[in-house]
Coordinates of C-alpha atoms in Angstrom, one line a residue:
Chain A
X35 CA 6.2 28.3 -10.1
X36 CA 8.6 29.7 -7.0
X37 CA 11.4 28.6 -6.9
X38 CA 12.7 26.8 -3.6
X39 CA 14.8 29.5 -2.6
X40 CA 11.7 32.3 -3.1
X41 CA 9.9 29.7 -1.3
X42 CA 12.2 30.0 1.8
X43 CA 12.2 33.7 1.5
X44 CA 8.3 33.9 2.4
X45 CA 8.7 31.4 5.0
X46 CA 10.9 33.3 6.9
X47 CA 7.9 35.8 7.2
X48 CA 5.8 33.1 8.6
X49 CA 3.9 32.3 5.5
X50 CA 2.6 28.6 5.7
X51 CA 1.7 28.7 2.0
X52 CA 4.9 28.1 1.3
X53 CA 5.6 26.1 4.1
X54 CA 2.7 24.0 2.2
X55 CA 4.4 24.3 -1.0
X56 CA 8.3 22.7 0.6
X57 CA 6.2 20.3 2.3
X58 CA 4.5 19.2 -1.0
X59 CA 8.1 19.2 -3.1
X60 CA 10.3 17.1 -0.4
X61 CA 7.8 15.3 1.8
X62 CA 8.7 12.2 -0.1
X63 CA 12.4 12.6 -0.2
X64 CA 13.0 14.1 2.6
X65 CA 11.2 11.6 4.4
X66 CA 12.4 8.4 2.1
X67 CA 16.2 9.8 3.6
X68 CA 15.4 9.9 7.3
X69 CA 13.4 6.4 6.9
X70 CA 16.5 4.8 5.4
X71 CA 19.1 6.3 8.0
X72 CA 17.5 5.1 11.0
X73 CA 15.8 2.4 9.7
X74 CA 12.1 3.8 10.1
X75 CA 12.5 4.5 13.8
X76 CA 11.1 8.2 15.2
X77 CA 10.9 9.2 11.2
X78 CA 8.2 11.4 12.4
X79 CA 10.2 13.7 15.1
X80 CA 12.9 14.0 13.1
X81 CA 10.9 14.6 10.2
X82 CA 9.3 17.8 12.0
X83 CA 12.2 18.7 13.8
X84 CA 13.8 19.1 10.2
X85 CA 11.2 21.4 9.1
X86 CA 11.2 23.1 12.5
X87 CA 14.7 23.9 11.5
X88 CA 14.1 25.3 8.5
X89 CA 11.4 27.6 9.6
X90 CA 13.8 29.0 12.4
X91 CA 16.8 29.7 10.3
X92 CA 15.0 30.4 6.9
X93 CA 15.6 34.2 7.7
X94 CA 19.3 33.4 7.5
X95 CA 19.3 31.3 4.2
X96 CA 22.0 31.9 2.0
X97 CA 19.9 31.9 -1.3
X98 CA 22.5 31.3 -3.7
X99 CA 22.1 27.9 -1.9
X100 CA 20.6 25.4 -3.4
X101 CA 17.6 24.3 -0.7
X102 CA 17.7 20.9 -1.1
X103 CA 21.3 20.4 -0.5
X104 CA 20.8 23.2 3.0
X105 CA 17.6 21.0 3.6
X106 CA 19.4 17.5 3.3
X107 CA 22.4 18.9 5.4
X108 CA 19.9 19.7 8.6
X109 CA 18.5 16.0 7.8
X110 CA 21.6 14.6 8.1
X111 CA 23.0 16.1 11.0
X112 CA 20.2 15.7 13.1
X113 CA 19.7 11.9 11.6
X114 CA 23.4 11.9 13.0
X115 CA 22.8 13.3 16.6
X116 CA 20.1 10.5 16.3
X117 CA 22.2 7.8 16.3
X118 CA 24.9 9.4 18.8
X119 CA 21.6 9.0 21.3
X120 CA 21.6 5.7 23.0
X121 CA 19.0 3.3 22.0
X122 CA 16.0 2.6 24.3
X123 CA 16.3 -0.7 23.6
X124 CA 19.1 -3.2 22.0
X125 CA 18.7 -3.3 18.3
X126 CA 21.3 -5.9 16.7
X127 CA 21.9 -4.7 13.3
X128 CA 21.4 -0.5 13.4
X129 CA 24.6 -0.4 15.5
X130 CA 26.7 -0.8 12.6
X131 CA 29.6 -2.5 14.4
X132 CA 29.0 -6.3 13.8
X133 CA 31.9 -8.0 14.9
X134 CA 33.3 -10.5 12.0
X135 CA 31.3 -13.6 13.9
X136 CA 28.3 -11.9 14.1
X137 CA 28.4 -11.2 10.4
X138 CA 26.7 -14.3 9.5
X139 CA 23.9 -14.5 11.6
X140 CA 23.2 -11.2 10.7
X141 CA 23.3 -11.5 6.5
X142 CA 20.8 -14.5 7.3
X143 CA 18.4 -11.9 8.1
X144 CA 19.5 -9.0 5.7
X145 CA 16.9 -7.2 3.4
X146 CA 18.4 -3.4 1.8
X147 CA 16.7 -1.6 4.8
X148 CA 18.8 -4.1 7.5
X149 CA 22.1 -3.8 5.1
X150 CA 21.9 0.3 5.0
X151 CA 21.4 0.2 8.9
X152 CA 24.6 -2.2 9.3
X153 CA 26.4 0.1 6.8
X154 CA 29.0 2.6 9.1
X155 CA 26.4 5.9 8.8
X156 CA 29.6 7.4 7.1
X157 CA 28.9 5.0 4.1
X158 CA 24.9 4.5 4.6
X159 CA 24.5 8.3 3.8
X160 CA 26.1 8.1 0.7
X161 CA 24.5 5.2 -0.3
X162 CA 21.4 7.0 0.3
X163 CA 21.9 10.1 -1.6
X164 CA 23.9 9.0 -4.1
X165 CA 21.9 5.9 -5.0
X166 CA 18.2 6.4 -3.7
X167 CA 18.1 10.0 -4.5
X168 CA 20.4 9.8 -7.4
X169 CA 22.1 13.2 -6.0
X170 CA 25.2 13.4 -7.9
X171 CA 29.0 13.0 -6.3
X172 CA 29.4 16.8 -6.3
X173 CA 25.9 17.4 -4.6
X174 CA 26.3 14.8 -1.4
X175 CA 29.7 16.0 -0.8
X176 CA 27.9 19.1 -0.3
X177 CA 25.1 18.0 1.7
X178 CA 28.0 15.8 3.9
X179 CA 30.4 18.6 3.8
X180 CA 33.1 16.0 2.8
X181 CA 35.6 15.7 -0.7
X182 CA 34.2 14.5 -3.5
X183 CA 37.0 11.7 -3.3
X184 CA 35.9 10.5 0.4
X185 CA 32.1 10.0 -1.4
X186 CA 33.9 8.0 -4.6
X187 CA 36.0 5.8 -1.1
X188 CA 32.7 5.9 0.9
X189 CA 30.5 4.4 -2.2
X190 CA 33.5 1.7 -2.9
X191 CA 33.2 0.6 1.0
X192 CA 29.3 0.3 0.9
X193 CA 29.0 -1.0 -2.6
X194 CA 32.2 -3.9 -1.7
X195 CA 30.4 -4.9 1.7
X196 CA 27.2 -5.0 -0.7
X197 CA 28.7 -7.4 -3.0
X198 CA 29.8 -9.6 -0.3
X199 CA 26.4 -10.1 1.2
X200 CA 25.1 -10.4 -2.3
X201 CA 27.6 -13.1 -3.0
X202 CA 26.8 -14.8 0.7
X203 CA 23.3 -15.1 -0.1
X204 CA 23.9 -16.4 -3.3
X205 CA 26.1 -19.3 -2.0
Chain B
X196 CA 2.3 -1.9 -2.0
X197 CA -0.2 0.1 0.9
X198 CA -1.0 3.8 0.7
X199 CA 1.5 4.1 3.1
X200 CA 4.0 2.4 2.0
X201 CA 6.5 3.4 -0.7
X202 CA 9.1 1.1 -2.9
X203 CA 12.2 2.3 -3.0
X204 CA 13.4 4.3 -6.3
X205 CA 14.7 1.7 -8.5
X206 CA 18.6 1.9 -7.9
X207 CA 19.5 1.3 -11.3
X208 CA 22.5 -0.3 -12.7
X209 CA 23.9 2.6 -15.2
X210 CA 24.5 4.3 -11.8
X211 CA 26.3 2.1 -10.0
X212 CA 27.8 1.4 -12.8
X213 CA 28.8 5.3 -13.3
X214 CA 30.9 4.9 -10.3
X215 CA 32.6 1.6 -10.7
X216 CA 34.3 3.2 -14.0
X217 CA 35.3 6.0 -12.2
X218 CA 36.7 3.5 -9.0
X219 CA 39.6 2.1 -9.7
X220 CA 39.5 -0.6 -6.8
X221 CA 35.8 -1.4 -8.2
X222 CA 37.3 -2.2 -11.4
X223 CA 40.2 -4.2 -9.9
X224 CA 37.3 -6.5 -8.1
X225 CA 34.3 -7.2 -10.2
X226 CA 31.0 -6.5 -8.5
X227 CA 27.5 -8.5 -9.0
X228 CA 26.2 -5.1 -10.0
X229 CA 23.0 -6.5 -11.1
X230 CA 22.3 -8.0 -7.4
X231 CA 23.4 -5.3 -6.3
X232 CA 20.8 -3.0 -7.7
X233 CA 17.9 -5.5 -7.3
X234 CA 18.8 -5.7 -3.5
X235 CA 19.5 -2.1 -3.0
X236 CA 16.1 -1.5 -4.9
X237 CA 14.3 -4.0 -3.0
X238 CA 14.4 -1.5 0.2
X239 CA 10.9 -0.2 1.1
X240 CA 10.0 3.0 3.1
X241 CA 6.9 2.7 4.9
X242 CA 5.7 6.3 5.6
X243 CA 2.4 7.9 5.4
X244 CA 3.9 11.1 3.9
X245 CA 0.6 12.8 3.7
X246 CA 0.1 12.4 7.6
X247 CA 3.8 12.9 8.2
X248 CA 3.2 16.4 6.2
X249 CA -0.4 17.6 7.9
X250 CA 1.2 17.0 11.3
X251 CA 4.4 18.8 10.8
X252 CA 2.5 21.8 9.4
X253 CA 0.2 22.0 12.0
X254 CA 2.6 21.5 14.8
X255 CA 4.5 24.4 13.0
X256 CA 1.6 26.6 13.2
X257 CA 2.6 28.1 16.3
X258 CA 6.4 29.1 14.6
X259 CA 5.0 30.5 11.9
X260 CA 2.2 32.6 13.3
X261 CA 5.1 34.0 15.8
X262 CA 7.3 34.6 13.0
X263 CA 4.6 36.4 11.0
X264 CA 4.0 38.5 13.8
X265 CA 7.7 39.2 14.5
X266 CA 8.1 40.3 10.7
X267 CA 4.9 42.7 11.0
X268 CA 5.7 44.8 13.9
X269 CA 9.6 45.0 12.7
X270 CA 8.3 46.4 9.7
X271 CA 5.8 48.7 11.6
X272 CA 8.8 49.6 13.8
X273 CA 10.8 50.5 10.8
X274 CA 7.5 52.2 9.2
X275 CA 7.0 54.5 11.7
X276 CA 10.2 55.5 12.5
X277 CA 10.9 56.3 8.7
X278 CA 7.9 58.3 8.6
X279 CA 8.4 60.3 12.0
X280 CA 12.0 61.3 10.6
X281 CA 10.5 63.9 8.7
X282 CA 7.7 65.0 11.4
X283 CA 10.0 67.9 13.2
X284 CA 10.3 69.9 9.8
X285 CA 6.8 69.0 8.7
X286 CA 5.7 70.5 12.1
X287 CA 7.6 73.3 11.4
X288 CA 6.7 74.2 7.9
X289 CA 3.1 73.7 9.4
X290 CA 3.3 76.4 12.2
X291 CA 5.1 79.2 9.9
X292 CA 2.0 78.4 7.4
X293 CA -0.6 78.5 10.8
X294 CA 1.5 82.0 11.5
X295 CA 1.0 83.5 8.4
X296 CA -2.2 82.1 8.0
X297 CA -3.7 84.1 10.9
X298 CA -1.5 86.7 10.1
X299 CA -3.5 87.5 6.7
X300 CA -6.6 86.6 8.3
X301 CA -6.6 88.9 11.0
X302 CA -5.9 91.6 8.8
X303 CA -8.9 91.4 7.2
X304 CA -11.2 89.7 9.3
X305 CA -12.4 90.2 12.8
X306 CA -9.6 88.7 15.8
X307 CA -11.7 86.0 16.9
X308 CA -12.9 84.5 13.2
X309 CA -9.6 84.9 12.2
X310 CA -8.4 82.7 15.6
X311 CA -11.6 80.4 15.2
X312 CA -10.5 79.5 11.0
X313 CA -6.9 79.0 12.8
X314 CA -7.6 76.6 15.3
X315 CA -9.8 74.6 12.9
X316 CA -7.3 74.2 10.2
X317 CA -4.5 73.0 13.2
X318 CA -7.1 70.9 14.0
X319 CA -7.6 69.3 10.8
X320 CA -3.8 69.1 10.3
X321 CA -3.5 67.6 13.3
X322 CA -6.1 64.8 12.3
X323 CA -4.4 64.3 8.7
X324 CA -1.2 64.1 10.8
X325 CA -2.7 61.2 12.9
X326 CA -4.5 59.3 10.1
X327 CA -1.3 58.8 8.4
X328 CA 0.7 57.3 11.1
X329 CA -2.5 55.7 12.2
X330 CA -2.4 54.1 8.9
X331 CA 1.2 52.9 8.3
X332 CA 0.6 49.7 10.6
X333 CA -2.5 48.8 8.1
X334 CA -0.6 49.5 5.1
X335 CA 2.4 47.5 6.5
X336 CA 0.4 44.1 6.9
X337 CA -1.2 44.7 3.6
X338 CA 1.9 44.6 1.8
X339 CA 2.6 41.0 3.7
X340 CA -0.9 39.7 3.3
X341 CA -1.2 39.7 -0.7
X342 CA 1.4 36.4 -0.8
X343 CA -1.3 35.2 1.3
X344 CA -4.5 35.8 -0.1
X345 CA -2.9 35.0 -3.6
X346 CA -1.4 31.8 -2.6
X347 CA -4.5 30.2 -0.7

């Protein structure tokens, strides 16, 4: 079996076979990531526009890369232009900056998906990686292009405001 | 759970665990860490990945085709002008051989036969010479294709 980085080779000559192949790896993942960062909204442009991405610069792929950590890095900055966009319409809890007295009314409502999208995206992308794609420490500050330390300060921040909804819904 | 929709991987508790005995501050405060990886696993992506895949390949038709065809005619570029590097003294070797070709033949044969054999062995040089280049742009995408047709 190719490996990714082969994979990318013979994509930048235009094959689709192994377009077909990436597709088939880290559909799932790839896909799981961009749903969770913006909350399942326009999963599907950013989705192709990732892909898009990789087809244009796969000529200039560093292969002693690992692909998934270049692919995840294109995710995430485009799921981060994403959010710099403004919304087409007001959506209370993806903003991520719930003042203190909004906090309540907006725990009533929490699931995972509505905590991750109130999470600062600094913290939800960690979360994501580290957690629901069990990437380890070294990996995400990789893909986030950050020390491993801020990831170790980032996961503390998401997993303290986690345990404080956690504990608000248990009261 | 739907075709389309997916359950969240299981966030389990050694992992969160993993990283409250590495975090000091996590350690100072103890966490509901089983709550917490029941909620955080309770998150659900809805997503028809096989869809989301079929369209993003076929809007990336286009892109690839273009690339395919950019790689092809920079390596028929590079083809030809590899093989026409050696043309000049090719040419040359070519016309001293024509020279003394017509040079042994006329001695022993009549002017015009010996002009006549000439002429047709330029001319069959210059065919061979033509065939070959004509031929680097098939050989060229051959050497792409076989990823293809193996592949598929």
């Amino acid at each position: 079996m190719a490996a990714d980085e082969d994979l990318v080779g013979h994509l930048a000559n235009g094959d689709d076979t192994a377009l077909r192949e990436l597709l088939r790896r880290y559909e799932r993942p790839l896909s799981a990531f961009i749903y969770r960062h913006t909350a399942g909204r326009d999963v599907e442009d950013l989705y192709q526009e990732t892909w898009l991405r990789v087809v244009r610069q796969a000529a200039r792929f560093d292969r002693t890369r690992r692909f998934s950590t270049w692919l995840f890095q294109i995710a995430v900055n485009l799921c981060r232009d994403w959010h710099r966009r403004p919304p087409p319409e007001p959506h209370p809890i993806a903003d991520g900056t719930a003042a203190p007295h909004e906090l309540g009314r907006v725990e009533s409502a929490l699931d995972a998906a509505a905590l991750l999208s109130s999470l600062p995206e600094a913290q939800r992308e960690v979360v994501i990686l580290r957690y629901y794609h069990d990437l380890p420490e070294d990996q995400v500050a990789l893909i986030l292009d950050c020390p491993k330390g801020t990831v170790k300060s980032r996961l503390h921040n998401a997993l303290a405001r986690l345990a404080a909804v956690v504990r608000a819904e248990n009261r | 759970m739907t075709a389309g929709e997916e359950r969240g991987r299981a966030v389990g508790l050694s992992q969160l665990a993993e990283h409250v005995a590495e975090c000091d501050m996590c350690r100072a405060e103890p966490l509901p860490l089983e709550q917490c990886a029941a909620f955080l696993s309770s998150s659900a992506v809805r997503v028809d990945v096989t869809a989301l895949s079929q369209d993003t390949l076929r809007r990336l038709q286009p892109e690839l085709a273009r690339r395919a065809r950019a790689v092809l005619w920079h390596r028929v570029t590079l083809g030809v002008l590899a093989a026409l590097l050696p043309l000049p003294a090719v040419l040359a070797y070519d016309a001293y051989l024509l020279r003394l070709l017509y040079g042994l033949a006329s001695a022993v044969l009549p002017a015009a036969f010996a002009t006549y054999l000439v002429v047709t062995y330029a001319a069959f040089l210059v065919l061979l010479f033509g065939s070959t280049y004509a031929a680097i742009p098939l050989l060229v995408a051959r050497s792409i294709t076989p990823h293809h047709a193996n592949q598929g």
